[in-house]
């Protein structure tokens, strides 16, 4: 009987409930910490993907710039760049202007339907 009384003792019940409440608070605190770490991991994964994409873009840009630099290091490439940028011409080269033929004038009707009726039925 004494064991049953000890289990139903209001002081012990209060202590058990307080311990259970403290345990729930500790679990909630730990869960919030784990959730924060999870959020940070997701954010860092997104940032890592963005950084990798930017790195790939920079690598492709570097390769394009190296190709352009290789072209500009040759005489022919430098000449092509100068001609394109400044519209330069070599000695002895002339300018050819291509003129479009003039557009034909639109045809206008010399007489209208009313003029035709007037001429046809002039006797009336």
PDB file of C-alpha atoms in Angstrom, residues 46-110:
ATOM      1  CA  UNK A  46      22.010  27.057 -52.764  1.00  0.00           C
ATOM      2  CA  UNK A  47      24.933  29.464 -52.424  1.00  0.00           C
ATOM      3  CA  UNK A  48      27.361  26.715 -53.420  1.00  0.00           C
ATOM      4  CA  UNK A  49      25.351  25.976 -56.582  1.00  0.00           C
ATOM      5  CA  UNK A  50      25.354  29.675 -57.460  1.00  0.00           C
ATOM      6  CA  UNK A  51      29.105  29.908 -56.867  1.00  0.00           C
ATOM      7  CA  UNK A  52      29.746  26.840 -59.049  1.00  0.00           C
ATOM      8  CA  UNK A  53      27.613  28.309 -61.846  1.00  0.00           C
ATOM      9  CA  UNK A  54      29.466  31.618 -61.616  1.00  0.00           C
ATOM     10  CA  UNK A  55      32.780  29.745 -61.673  1.00  0.00           C
ATOM     11  CA  UNK A  56      31.764  27.895 -64.859  1.00  0.00           C
ATOM     12  CA  UNK A  57      30.715  31.194 -66.452  1.00  0.00           C
ATOM     13  CA  UNK A  58      34.056  32.738 -65.542  1.00  0.00           C
ATOM     14  CA  UNK A  59      35.927  29.761 -66.997  1.00  0.00           C
ATOM     15  CA  UNK A  60      34.055  30.039 -70.302  1.00  0.00           C
ATOM     16  CA  UNK A  61      34.646  33.802 -70.350  1.00  0.00           C
ATOM     17  CA  UNK A  62      38.345  33.232 -69.700  1.00  0.00           C
ATOM     18  CA  UNK A  63      38.571  30.791 -72.620  1.00  0.00           C
ATOM     19  CA  UNK A  64      36.797  33.271 -74.927  1.00  0.00           C
ATOM     20  CA  UNK A  65      39.147  36.056 -73.861  1.00  0.00           C
ATOM     21  CA  UNK A  66      42.176  33.827 -74.448  1.00  0.00           C
ATOM     22  CA  UNK A  67      40.907  33.052 -77.959  1.00  0.00           C
ATOM     23  CA  UNK A  68      40.393  36.754 -78.683  1.00  0.00           C
ATOM     24  CA  UNK A  69      43.845  37.545 -77.315  1.00  0.00           C
ATOM     25  CA  UNK A  70      45.385  34.870 -79.523  1.00  0.00           C
ATOM     26  CA  UNK A  71      43.603  36.386 -82.536  1.00  0.00           C
ATOM     27  CA  UNK A  72      44.759  39.894 -81.655  1.00  0.00           C
ATOM     28  CA  UNK A  73      48.371  38.750 -81.278  1.00  0.00           C
ATOM     29  CA  UNK A  74      48.494  37.891 -84.986  1.00  0.00           C
ATOM     30  CA  UNK A  75      48.828  40.603 -87.651  1.00  0.00           C
ATOM     31  CA  UNK A  76      45.742  39.449 -89.480  1.00  0.00           C
ATOM     32  CA  UNK A  77      43.628  39.433 -86.317  1.00  0.00           C
ATOM     33  CA  UNK A  78      44.803  42.904 -85.316  1.00  0.00           C
ATOM     34  CA  UNK A  79      44.028  44.222 -88.805  1.00  0.00           C
ATOM     35  CA  UNK A  80      40.538  42.701 -88.712  1.00  0.00           C
ATOM     36  CA  UNK A  81      39.878  44.212 -85.285  1.00  0.00           C
ATOM     37  CA  UNK A  82      41.043  47.669 -86.377  1.00  0.00           C
ATOM     38  CA  UNK A  83      39.027  47.520 -89.580  1.00  0.00           C
ATOM     39  CA  UNK A  84      35.899  46.471 -87.716  1.00  0.00           C
ATOM     40  CA  UNK A  85      36.232  48.973 -84.899  1.00  0.00           C
ATOM     41  CA  UNK A  86      37.443  52.054 -86.781  1.00  0.00           C
ATOM     42  CA  UNK A  87      36.274  51.366 -90.364  1.00  0.00           C
ATOM     43  CA  UNK A  88      39.828  51.564 -91.679  1.00  0.00           C
ATOM     44  CA  UNK A  89      40.902  50.727 -95.210  1.00  0.00           C
ATOM     45  CA  UNK A  90      44.238  49.701 -96.649  1.00  0.00           C
ATOM     46  CA  UNK A  91      46.110  51.807 -99.212  1.00  0.00           C
ATOM     47  CA  UNK A  92      44.653  51.344-102.648  1.00  0.00           C
ATOM     48  CA  UNK A  93      41.324  50.084-101.399  1.00  0.00           C
ATOM     49  CA  UNK A  94      38.278  51.961-102.546  1.00  0.00           C
ATOM     50  CA  UNK A  95      34.801  52.360-101.265  1.00  0.00           C
ATOM     51  CA  UNK A  96      31.978  50.656-103.077  1.00  0.00           C
ATOM     52  CA  UNK A  97      28.537  52.105-102.599  1.00  0.00           C
ATOM     53  CA  UNK A  98      25.656  49.911-103.649  1.00  0.00           C
ATOM     54  CA  UNK A  99      22.678  52.003-104.627  1.00  0.00           C
ATOM     55  CA  UNK A 100      19.247  50.472-104.511  1.00  0.00           C
ATOM     56  CA  UNK A 101      17.174  51.001-107.666  1.00  0.00           C
ATOM     57  CA  UNK A 102      14.431  53.569-107.220  1.00  0.00           C
ATOM     58  CA  UNK A 103      11.071  52.155-106.322  1.00  0.00           C
ATOM     59  CA  UNK A 104       8.583  52.293-109.196  1.00  0.00           C
ATOM     60  CA  UNK A 105       5.885  54.890-108.820  1.00  0.00           C
ATOM     61  CA  UNK A 106       2.559  53.410-107.789  1.00  0.00           C
ATOM     62  CA  UNK A 107       0.002  53.161-110.555  1.00  0.00           C
ATOM     63  CA  UNK A 108      -2.938  55.513-110.193  1.00  0.00           C
ATOM     64  CA  UNK A 109      -6.200  54.878-111.952  1.00  0.00           C
ATOM     65  CA  UNK A 110      -6.848  57.573-114.534  1.00  0.00           C
TER      66      UNK A 110
END
